[in-house]
Coordinates of C-alpha atoms in Angstrom, one line a residue:
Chain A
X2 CA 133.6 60.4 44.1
X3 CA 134.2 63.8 42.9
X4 CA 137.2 63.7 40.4
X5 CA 140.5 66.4 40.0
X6 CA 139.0 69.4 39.4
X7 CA 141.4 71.9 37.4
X8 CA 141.1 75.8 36.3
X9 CA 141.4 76.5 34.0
X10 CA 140.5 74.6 31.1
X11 CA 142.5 77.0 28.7
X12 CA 144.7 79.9 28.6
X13 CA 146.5 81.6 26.5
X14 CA 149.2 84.6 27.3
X15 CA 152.0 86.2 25.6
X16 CA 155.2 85.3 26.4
X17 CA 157.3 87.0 29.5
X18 CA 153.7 87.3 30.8
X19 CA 152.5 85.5 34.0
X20 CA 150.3 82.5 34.5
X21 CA 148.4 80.2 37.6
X22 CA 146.5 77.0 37.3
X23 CA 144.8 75.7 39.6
X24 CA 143.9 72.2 41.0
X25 CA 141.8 70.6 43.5
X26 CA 142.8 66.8 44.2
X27 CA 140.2 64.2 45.3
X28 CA 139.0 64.6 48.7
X29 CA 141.1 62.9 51.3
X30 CA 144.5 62.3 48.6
X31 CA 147.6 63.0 50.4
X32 CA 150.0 63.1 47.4
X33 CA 149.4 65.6 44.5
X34 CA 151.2 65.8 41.5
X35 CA 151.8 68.3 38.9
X36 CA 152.6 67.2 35.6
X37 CA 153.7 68.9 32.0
X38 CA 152.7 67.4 28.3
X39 CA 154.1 68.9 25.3
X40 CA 152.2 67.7 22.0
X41 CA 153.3 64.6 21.1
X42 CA 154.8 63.7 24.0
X43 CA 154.2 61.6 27.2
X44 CA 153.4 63.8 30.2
X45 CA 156.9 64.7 32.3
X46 CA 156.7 65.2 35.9
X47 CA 157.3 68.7 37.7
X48 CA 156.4 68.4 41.1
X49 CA 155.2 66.1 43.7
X50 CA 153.4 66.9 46.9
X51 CA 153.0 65.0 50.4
X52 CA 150.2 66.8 52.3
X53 CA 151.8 71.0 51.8
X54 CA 155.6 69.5 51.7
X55 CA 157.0 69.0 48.7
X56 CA 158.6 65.5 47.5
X57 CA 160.6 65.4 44.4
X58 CA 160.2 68.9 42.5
X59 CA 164.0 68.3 40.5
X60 CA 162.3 68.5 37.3
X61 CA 160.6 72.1 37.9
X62 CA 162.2 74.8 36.4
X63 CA 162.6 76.4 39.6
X64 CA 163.8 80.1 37.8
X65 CA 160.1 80.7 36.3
X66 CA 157.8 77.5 38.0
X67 CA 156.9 77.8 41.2
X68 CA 153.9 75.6 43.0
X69 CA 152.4 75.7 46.1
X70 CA 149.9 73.1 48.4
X71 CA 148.6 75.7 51.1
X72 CA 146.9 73.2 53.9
X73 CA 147.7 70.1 52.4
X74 CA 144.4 70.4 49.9
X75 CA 144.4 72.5 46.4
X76 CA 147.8 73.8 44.8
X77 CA 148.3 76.1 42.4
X78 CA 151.4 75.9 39.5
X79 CA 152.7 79.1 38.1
X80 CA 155.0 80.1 35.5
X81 CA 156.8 83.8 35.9
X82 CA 157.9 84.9 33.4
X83 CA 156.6 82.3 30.5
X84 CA 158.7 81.2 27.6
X85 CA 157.2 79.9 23.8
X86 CA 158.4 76.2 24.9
X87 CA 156.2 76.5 27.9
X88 CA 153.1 75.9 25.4
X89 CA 151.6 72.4 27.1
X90 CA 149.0 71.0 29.4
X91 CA 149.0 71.0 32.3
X92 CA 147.5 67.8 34.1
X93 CA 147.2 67.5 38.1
X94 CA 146.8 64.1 39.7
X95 CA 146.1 62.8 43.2
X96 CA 147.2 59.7 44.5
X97 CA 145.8 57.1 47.3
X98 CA 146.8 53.5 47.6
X99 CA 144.5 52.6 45.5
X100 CA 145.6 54.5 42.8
X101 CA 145.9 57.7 40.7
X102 CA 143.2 59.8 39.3
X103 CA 144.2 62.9 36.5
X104 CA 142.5 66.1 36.2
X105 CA 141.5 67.2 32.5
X106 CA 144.2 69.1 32.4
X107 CA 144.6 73.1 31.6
X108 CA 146.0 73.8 27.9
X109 CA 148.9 76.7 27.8
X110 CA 149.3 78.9 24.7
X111 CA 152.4 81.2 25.1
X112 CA 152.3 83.8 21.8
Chain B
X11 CA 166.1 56.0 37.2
X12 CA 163.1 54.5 36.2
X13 CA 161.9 54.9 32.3
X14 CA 159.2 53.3 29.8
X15 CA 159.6 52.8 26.4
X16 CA 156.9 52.3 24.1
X17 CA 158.5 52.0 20.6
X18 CA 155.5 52.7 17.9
X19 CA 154.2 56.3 17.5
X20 CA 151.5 54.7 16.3
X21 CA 149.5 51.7 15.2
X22 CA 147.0 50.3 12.9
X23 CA 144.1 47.8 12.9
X24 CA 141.1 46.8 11.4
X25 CA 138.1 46.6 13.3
X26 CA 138.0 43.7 14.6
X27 CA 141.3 42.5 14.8
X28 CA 143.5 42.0 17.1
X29 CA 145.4 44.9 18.2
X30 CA 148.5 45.1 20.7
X31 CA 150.5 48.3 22.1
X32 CA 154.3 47.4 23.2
X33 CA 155.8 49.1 25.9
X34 CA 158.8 48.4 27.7
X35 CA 160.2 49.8 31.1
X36 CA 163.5 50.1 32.8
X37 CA 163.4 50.1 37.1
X38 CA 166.0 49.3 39.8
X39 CA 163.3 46.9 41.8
X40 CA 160.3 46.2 41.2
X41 CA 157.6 48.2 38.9
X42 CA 153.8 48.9 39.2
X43 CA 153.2 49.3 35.9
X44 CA 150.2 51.0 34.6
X45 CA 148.0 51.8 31.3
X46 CA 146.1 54.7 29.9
X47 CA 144.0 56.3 27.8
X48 CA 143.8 59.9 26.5
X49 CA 141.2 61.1 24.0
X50 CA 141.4 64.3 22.5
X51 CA 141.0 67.7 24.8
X52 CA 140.5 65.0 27.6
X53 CA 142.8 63.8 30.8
X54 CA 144.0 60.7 31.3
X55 CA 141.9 57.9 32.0
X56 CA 142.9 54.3 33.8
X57 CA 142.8 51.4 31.7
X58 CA 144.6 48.7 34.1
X59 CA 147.5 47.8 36.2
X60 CA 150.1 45.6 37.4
X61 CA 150.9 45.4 41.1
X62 CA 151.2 41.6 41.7
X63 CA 150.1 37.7 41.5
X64 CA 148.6 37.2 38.0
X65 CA 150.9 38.4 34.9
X66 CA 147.5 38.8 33.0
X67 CA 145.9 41.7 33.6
X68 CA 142.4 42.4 32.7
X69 CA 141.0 45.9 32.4
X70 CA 138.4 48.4 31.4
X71 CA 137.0 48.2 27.9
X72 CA 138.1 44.6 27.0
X73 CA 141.8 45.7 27.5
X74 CA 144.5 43.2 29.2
X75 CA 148.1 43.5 29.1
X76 CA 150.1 40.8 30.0
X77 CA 154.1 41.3 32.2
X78 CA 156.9 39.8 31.6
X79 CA 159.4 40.8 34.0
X80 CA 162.2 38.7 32.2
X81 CA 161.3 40.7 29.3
X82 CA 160.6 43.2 31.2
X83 CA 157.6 44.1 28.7
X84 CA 153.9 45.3 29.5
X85 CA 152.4 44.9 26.3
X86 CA 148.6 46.1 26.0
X87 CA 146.0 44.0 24.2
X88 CA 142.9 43.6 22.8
X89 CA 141.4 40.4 21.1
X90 CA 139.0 42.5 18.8
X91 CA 139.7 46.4 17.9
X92 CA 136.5 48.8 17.9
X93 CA 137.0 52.3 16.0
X94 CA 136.0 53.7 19.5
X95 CA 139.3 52.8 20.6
X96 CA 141.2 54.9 18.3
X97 CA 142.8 56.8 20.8
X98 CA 146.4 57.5 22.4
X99 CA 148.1 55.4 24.7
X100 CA 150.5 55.4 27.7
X101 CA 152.1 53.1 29.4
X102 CA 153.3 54.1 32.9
X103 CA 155.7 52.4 35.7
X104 CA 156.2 53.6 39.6
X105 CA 159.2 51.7 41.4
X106 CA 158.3 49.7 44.0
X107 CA 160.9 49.7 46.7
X108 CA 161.2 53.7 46.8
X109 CA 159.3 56.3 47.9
X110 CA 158.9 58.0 44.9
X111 CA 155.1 57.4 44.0
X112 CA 155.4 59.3 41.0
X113 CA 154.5 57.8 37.8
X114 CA 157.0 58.2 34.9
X115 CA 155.4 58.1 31.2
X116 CA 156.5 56.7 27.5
X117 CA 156.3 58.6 25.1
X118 CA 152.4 57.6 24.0
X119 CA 151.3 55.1 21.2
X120 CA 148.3 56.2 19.2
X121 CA 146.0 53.7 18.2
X122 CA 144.0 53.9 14.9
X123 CA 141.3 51.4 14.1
X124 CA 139.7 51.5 10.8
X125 CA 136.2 50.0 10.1

């Protein structure tokens, strides 16, 4: 099977600028996830999809992150206006009962 | 709140060797608990996972962890360390009895092997 396909792969912006990533889960996933890694860190959950409804989004920074799943399928994550600490990748992942599968991620510079 | 521990930045072995990766995890119920790998500029990749039944766990790549849910533990091993696995690791646990199917992360553990 196809795997999470993410756009894009980098990106950088200066800050107070605006950014959107993209991500298409596996085919047929009902839960999507967004999820932020600093360097060094473990990756921290943002948001978490069911179909277009949204399950647990209390770690988004609601004042500048915003994410969408228009038809229960792709989503896309966006940060308005970004900050310095908002350097990070990005990974999507899609879930099914028989597991979870990670997108490669899309790599955030803020300048 | 669940959490996961895993209390070495990093770790090193010989080619070879032996090598283990300690994680620990903290849930109200009961935890699927999960490995991966991430090589550089890449996404996370699957290694193995507990759900249930045998508390030996075998993987991809020769990897097995083994839980101990009086320890509460989920230690990753290897019996014989390639460079190839010089890499960074997470541990992962999702609670059980909720419905909260999100994943929640340590903190990574990376892994050098030296030939």
């Amino acid at each position: 099977e196809a795997g999470v396909a993410q756009s894009p792969r980098y990106k950088i912006i200066e800050k107070r600028q605006s950014v959107a990533f993209w991500c298409n889960p596996i085919s047929g996933h009902a839960t999507l996830y967004w999820y932020q890694q600093i360097l060094g860190q473990g990756p921290k959950l943002l948001i978490q999809f069911q179909n277009n409804g949204v399950v647990d989004d209390s770690q988004l920074p609601k004042d500048r992150f915003s994410a969408e799943r228009l038809k229960g399928v792709d989503s896309t994550l966006k940060i308005q206006p970004a900050k310095l600490e908002d350097s990070a990748v990005y990974l999507c992942a899609s879930s099914s009962h028989y597991g979870y599968t990670f997108g490669s991620g899309t790599r955030l510079t803020v300048v | 709140a669940q959490s996961v521990a895993q209390p070495e930045d990093q770790v090193n072995v010989a080619e070879g060797n032996p090598l283990t990766v300690k994680c620990t995890y903290s849930v109200s119920g009961n935890p699927y608990l999960f490995w991966y790998v991430q090589y550089p500029n890449r996404g996370l990749q699957f290694l193995l996972k507990y759900i249930t039944g045998d508390n030996l766990v075998k993987g991809s790549y020769g990897f097995e962890a083994e839980f101990n849910k009086s320890q509460t533990s989920f230690h990753l091993k290897k019996p014989s360390a390639l460079v190839s696995d010089s890499a960074l690791y997470f541990c992962a646990v999702r609670e059980i009895d909720t419905g909260r199917r999100a994943l929640t992360f340590g903190s990574g553990t990376r892994l050098q092997v030296q030939p």
